Amino acid sequence: MGAEPLIRLRDVAKVYRSGGRRVTAVSNVTLDVAEGSMVALVGPSGCGKTTVLKILAGLHQADAGEVRIGNAASGFVPGHDVGMVFQQALLLKWRTILDNVMLPADILGLPRRAARARARCLLELVGLHGCEDRYPYELSGGMQQRAAIARALLHDPKLILMDEPFGALDALTRERMNLEMRRIWRDSGKTIVFVTHSIQEAVFLGSSCAVLTAGPARMADTFEIDLPVERGLDIKTTEAFGGYVRRIYGLLGLE
Amino acid sequence: MPDAPGPTSPPAPPGGADAAEAALQRREERRRTAWRWLAILVVHVGLVLAWQFGVRASGLPAVVLPAPTDIIVTLAKQNYAWADNTWVTAAEIVGGYLLAVVGGVVLALLFSWSRLLTVAVFPVLVTLNMVPKVALGPLVITWFSYGLRTNMLITFSLCVFPILLTTLRGLREVEPDLLDLVRSLRGSRWAVFRTIQLPGSLPFILSGMKVGAVLAVAGAVVGEFIASDRGLAYLMIQVQSSLDTPAMFMAVLLLTLLGMALYLAVLLLELALVPRDARR
Ligand SMILES: Nc1ncnc2c1ncn2[C@@H]1O[C@H](COP(=O)(O)OP(=O)(O)O)[C@@H](O)[C@H]1O
Ligand SMILES: [Mg+2]
């Protein structure tokens, strides 16, 4: 890697206070994310993955540890440099697909003409060419999620955060979206941090992988996934792929 | 704005076959709608005809049950001032109703913005909602004397609660994740309101407005029944004492038409403002 990472987390902790109770959601997360990489966060439910993403998005302050986003080579403007994708597409029902993709431009007050042109290009990038004037209910779940990805890219943020982005899709659509996501990542050149419950998905999509263990989240391990850049679904049957999957199973105590 | 990423080979989006199917479906839907309207028309015309010939055949006096033609001819009676009275009642309905729409929506906005206001005032409103508004009529007239404005007020009190309550529900129904998305862009509370809350609650506002539209006519009628010197319901009381039953029917018919016109206006507004999937 050599170069300075875009994200640097050191012993980050987060405690929620709700109704007098304290819930330690994250206890010591240490993670480097290289610029232009796609990092998978894997771990059991409730281990604090969403919390880590929210800290990266600037929605929560860490209670302890060091959080640094941006480096000398590329600054990081909070608000402008984060795009988010959730498990649900969360498209606005009353807006067309194109206008949904435009949402960040409305909020950030970007010039509309340029943003519109970019939204059209992004819809093409995610494979929704021709759907600009449709309404969300006319699209399948997978197509809606593509639109949500285009929306996250609209303001050209440096960092894309995805929280179980394909968790609500059926198995086949999910496989297709995995393939698409590799392509979108490479074509857009973004730094992506995504959360997944699927170990297969983590290994297939990730250029590196961070494994967290439950209650409260601790970093079990972080490693590069050294598979070919060009990945087809058939890669899942290879020995190297199986090796990474087994490694994660081991870290999660499932072996 | 930086360069957009170049287009790559996307998988074929839904193409021609899909569009043809959709067109076929739309045509089928239009055909079915046409049939439904035709059926409605036939049933209504049939009922009126049956009414007309039934009354004539039975020889019932018009004081008990007038035939449709007996009702229509009352329109010719100049001293009933149909146009003026209809106009007055329409003004009461529309005035009170618009007041309720503005008042209901503004109150809902205030409640959604201020936690304190919600805690302090909302319970009172819920209690007030339990009061049968119609029973307040004599009181309102005692306070404000009778007239157009008083009847608007009674209409307002009847319509405002459903509009307020549904609007409030709409404003509160925001996905937490969507809120996070806007906040991750450093969007202000105003941005959330403008882009998500307000348009999102529009279907709710309109559904409250539909409920209100049905109640609005009742408000004006009650007001005129209790005390008034103009309006269709006032006219009904007058012609009742002279046993002009056909004219009473005519007044009811005109009141019904006023209610339908208001409801239709709201429906058209909904059609124009709310995309199909978001309607309630
Ligand atoms: N706003 C909150 N208030 C209190 N506790 C929370 C809150 N958000 C999350 N938690 C708790 O923190 C822990 C981690 O949550 P989360 O980050 O959502 O986990 P994950 O995304 O890995 O499932 C869970 O035990 C959860 O109940
Ligand atoms: Mg989560």
CSV table of C-alpha atoms in Angstrom, one decimal, chain A residues 37-236:
chain,number,residue,atom,x,y,z
A,37,SER,CA,-10.1,0.3,-2.3
A,38,MET,CA,-13.3,-1.5,-1.5
A,39,VAL,CA,-13.3,-2.8,2.1
A,40,ALA,CA,-15.7,-5.3,3.5
A,41,LEU,CA,-16.8,-5.1,7.1
A,42,VAL,CA,-18.0,-8.5,8.2
A,43,GLY,CA,-19.3,-9.6,11.5
A,44,PRO,CA,-22.4,-10.9,13.4
A,45,SER,CA,-25.5,-8.9,13.8
A,46,GLY,CA,-25.3,-6.2,16.5
A,47,CYS,CA,-21.5,-6.2,16.6
A,48,GLY,CA,-21.4,-2.5,15.7
A,49,LYS,CA,-20.8,-2.4,12.0
A,50,THR,CA,-23.5,0.2,11.4
A,51,THR,CA,-22.0,2.2,14.2
A,52,VAL,CA,-18.6,2.2,12.5
A,53,LEU,CA,-20.2,3.4,9.2
A,54,LYS,CA,-22.1,6.1,11.1
A,55,ILE,CA,-18.9,7.3,12.6
A,56,LEU,CA,-17.3,7.4,9.2
A,57,ALA,CA,-20.3,9.3,7.8
A,58,GLY,CA,-19.9,11.9,10.6
A,59,LEU,CA,-23.3,11.0,12.0
A,60,HIS,CA,-21.8,10.0,15.3
A,61,GLN,CA,-18.7,11.1,17.2
A,62,ALA,CA,-16.4,8.4,18.5
A,63,ASP,CA,-16.1,8.4,22.3
A,64,ALA,CA,-12.5,7.4,22.2
A,65,GLY,CA,-9.7,6.7,19.8
A,66,GLU,CA,-8.6,8.4,16.6
A,67,VAL,CA,-10.7,9.0,13.5
A,68,ARG,CA,-9.0,10.6,10.6
A,69,ILE,CA,-10.5,10.8,7.1
A,70,GLY,CA,-8.7,12.3,4.2
A,71,ASN,CA,-4.9,12.6,3.8
A,72,ALA,CA,-2.4,15.1,2.6
A,73,ALA,CA,-2.9,14.1,-1.0
A,74,SER,CA,-6.7,14.4,-1.0
A,75,GLY,CA,-8.6,16.5,1.4
A,76,PHE,CA,-12.0,15.4,2.8
A,77,VAL,CA,-14.9,17.7,3.0
A,78,PRO,CA,-17.5,16.3,5.5
A,79,GLY,CA,-20.9,16.5,3.9
A,80,HIS,CA,-19.6,16.7,0.3
A,81,ASP,CA,-17.4,13.6,0.4
A,82,VAL,CA,-19.8,11.0,1.7
A,83,GLY,CA,-22.3,9.0,-0.2
A,84,MET,CA,-24.5,6.4,1.6
A,85,VAL,CA,-26.4,3.3,0.5
A,86,PHE,CA,-28.6,1.4,2.9
A,87,GLN,CA,-30.3,-2.0,2.9
A,88,GLN,CA,-33.5,-0.3,1.7
A,89,ALA,CA,-33.2,1.8,-1.4
A,90,LEU,CA,-35.2,4.6,0.3
A,91,LEU,CA,-36.2,6.3,-2.9
A,92,LEU,CA,-38.7,9.1,-2.6
A,93,LYS,CA,-42.0,7.7,-4.0
A,94,TRP,CA,-43.1,11.1,-5.4
A,95,ARG,CA,-39.9,11.6,-7.5
A,96,THR,CA,-38.9,10.1,-10.7
A,97,ILE,CA,-35.8,8.0,-10.7
A,98,LEU,CA,-33.8,10.8,-12.2
A,99,ASP,CA,-35.0,13.3,-9.6
A,100,ASN,CA,-34.3,10.7,-6.9
A,101,VAL,CA,-30.7,10.5,-8.1
A,102,MET,CA,-30.7,14.4,-7.9
A,103,LEU,CA,-31.5,14.5,-4.2
A,104,PRO,CA,-27.9,15.2,-3.0
A,105,ALA,CA,-27.7,18.1,-5.5
A,106,ASP,CA,-30.9,19.5,-4.0
A,107,ILE,CA,-29.5,19.3,-0.5
A,108,LEU,CA,-26.0,20.5,-1.3
A,109,GLY,CA,-27.2,23.2,-3.6
A,110,LEU,CA,-25.2,22.0,-6.6
A,111,PRO,CA,-25.7,23.6,-10.0
A,112,ARG,CA,-28.7,21.8,-11.4
A,113,ARG,CA,-27.8,21.5,-15.1
A,114,ALA,CA,-24.5,19.8,-14.5
A,115,ALA,CA,-26.0,17.6,-11.8
A,116,ARG,CA,-28.7,16.5,-14.2
A,117,ALA,CA,-26.2,15.5,-16.9
A,118,ARG,CA,-24.2,13.6,-14.3
A,119,ALA,CA,-27.3,11.9,-13.0
A,120,ARG,CA,-28.1,10.6,-16.5
A,121,CYS,CA,-24.5,9.3,-16.9
A,122,LEU,CA,-24.7,7.6,-13.5
A,123,LEU,CA,-28.0,5.9,-14.3
A,124,GLU,CA,-26.3,4.5,-17.4
A,125,LEU,CA,-23.3,3.4,-15.2
A,126,VAL,CA,-25.6,1.4,-12.9
A,127,GLY,CA,-27.6,0.0,-15.8
A,128,LEU,CA,-30.7,2.0,-15.5
A,129,HIS,CA,-30.6,3.8,-18.9
A,130,GLY,CA,-34.2,4.5,-20.0
A,131,CYS,CA,-35.6,4.5,-16.5
A,132,GLU,CA,-35.0,8.2,-15.9
A,133,ASP,CA,-38.7,9.2,-15.9
A,134,ARG,CA,-40.1,6.2,-14.1
A,135,TYR,CA,-41.3,6.2,-10.6
A,136,PRO,CA,-39.8,3.9,-8.0
A,137,TYR,CA,-42.8,1.6,-7.7
A,138,GLU,CA,-42.3,0.7,-11.4
A,139,LEU,CA,-38.9,-0.7,-10.6
A,140,SER,CA,-37.9,-4.1,-9.1
A,141,GLY,CA,-36.0,-4.2,-5.8
A,142,GLY,CA,-32.6,-4.7,-7.6
A,143,MET,CA,-33.2,-1.8,-9.9
A,144,GLN,CA,-34.2,0.5,-7.0
A,145,GLN,CA,-31.0,-0.4,-5.3
A,146,ARG,CA,-29.1,0.5,-8.5
A,147,ALA,CA,-30.8,3.9,-8.4
A,148,ALA,CA,-29.7,4.3,-4.7
A,149,ILE,CA,-26.1,3.6,-5.7
A,150,ALA,CA,-26.3,6.2,-8.5
A,151,ARG,CA,-27.7,8.7,-5.9
A,152,ALA,CA,-24.8,8.0,-3.6
A,153,LEU,CA,-22.4,8.8,-6.4
A,154,LEU,CA,-24.1,12.0,-7.7
A,155,HIS,CA,-22.1,14.6,-5.8
A,156,ASP,CA,-18.9,12.7,-6.6
A,157,PRO,CA,-17.9,11.9,-3.0
A,158,LYS,CA,-14.5,10.4,-2.2
A,159,LEU,CA,-16.1,7.8,0.1
A,160,ILE,CA,-19.1,5.6,-0.4
A,161,LEU,CA,-20.5,3.9,2.7
A,162,MET,CA,-22.9,0.9,2.1
A,163,ASP,CA,-24.7,-0.8,5.0
A,164,GLU,CA,-25.8,-4.3,3.9
A,165,PRO,CA,-26.6,-2.9,0.4
A,166,PHE,CA,-27.9,-6.1,-1.0
A,167,GLY,CA,-29.3,-7.7,2.1
A,168,ALA,CA,-32.9,-7.2,1.0
A,169,LEU,CA,-32.5,-8.7,-2.4
A,170,ASP,CA,-33.2,-12.3,-3.5
A,171,ALA,CA,-30.2,-14.6,-3.9
A,172,LEU,CA,-30.0,-14.4,-7.7
A,173,THR,CA,-30.4,-10.6,-7.9
A,174,ARG,CA,-27.8,-10.4,-5.2
A,175,GLU,CA,-25.3,-12.3,-7.3
A,176,ARG,CA,-25.9,-10.1,-10.3
A,177,MET,CA,-25.6,-7.0,-8.1
A,178,ASN,CA,-22.3,-8.3,-6.8
A,179,LEU,CA,-20.9,-8.5,-10.3
A,180,GLU,CA,-22.3,-5.1,-11.1
A,181,MET,CA,-20.8,-3.6,-8.0
A,182,ARG,CA,-17.3,-4.8,-8.9
A,183,ARG,CA,-17.7,-3.0,-12.3
A,184,ILE,CA,-19.2,0.1,-10.7
A,185,TRP,CA,-16.4,0.3,-8.2
A,186,ARG,CA,-13.7,0.0,-10.9
A,187,ASP,CA,-15.4,2.4,-13.3
A,188,SER,CA,-16.0,5.1,-10.6
A,189,GLY,CA,-12.7,4.6,-8.9
A,190,LYS,CA,-14.3,5.3,-5.5
A,191,THR,CA,-13.2,4.3,-2.1
A,192,ILE,CA,-16.0,2.1,-0.8
A,193,VAL,CA,-16.6,0.7,2.7
A,194,PHE,CA,-19.4,-1.8,2.8
A,195,VAL,CA,-21.0,-3.9,5.5
A,196,THR,CA,-22.2,-7.4,4.8
A,197,HIS,CA,-23.4,-10.5,6.6
A,198,SER,CA,-22.4,-12.7,3.7
A,199,ILE,CA,-18.9,-14.0,3.9
A,200,GLN,CA,-19.0,-15.0,0.2
A,201,GLU,CA,-20.0,-11.4,-0.7
A,202,ALA,CA,-17.2,-10.0,1.4
A,203,VAL,CA,-14.5,-12.0,-0.3
A,204,PHE,CA,-16.0,-11.6,-3.8
A,205,LEU,CA,-16.4,-7.8,-3.6
A,206,GLY,CA,-13.6,-6.8,-1.2
A,207,SER,CA,-10.2,-5.7,-2.1
A,208,SER,CA,-9.6,-6.1,1.6
A,209,CYS,CA,-11.7,-7.4,4.5
A,210,ALA,CA,-12.1,-6.4,8.1
A,211,VAL,CA,-13.6,-8.9,10.4
A,212,LEU,CA,-15.3,-7.8,13.6
A,213,THR,CA,-16.5,-10.0,16.5
A,214,ALA,CA,-19.5,-9.6,18.6
A,215,GLY,CA,-20.4,-7.7,21.7
A,216,PRO,CA,-18.9,-5.1,21.7
A,217,ALA,CA,-17.2,-4.9,18.3
A,218,ARG,CA,-13.6,-5.7,18.3
A,219,MET,CA,-11.4,-6.0,15.4
A,220,ALA,CA,-10.6,-9.7,14.8
A,221,ASP,CA,-8.4,-9.2,11.8
A,222,THR,CA,-7.9,-7.2,8.7
A,223,PHE,CA,-6.4,-8.6,5.5
A,224,GLU,CA,-6.0,-8.0,1.8
A,225,ILE,CA,-8.0,-10.2,-0.5
A,226,ASP,CA,-5.5,-11.0,-3.1
A,227,LEU,CA,-7.7,-12.3,-5.9
A,228,PRO,CA,-7.6,-11.2,-9.6
A,229,VAL,CA,-9.1,-7.7,-10.2
A,230,GLU,CA,-11.2,-9.3,-13.0
A,231,ARG,CA,-13.6,-11.4,-11.0
A,232,GLY,CA,-16.4,-13.6,-12.5
A,233,LEU,CA,-18.8,-15.6,-10.3
A,234,ASP,CA,-16.8,-18.7,-11.1
A,235,ILE,CA,-14.0,-17.4,-8.9
A,236,LYS,CA,-16.1,-18.6,-6.0
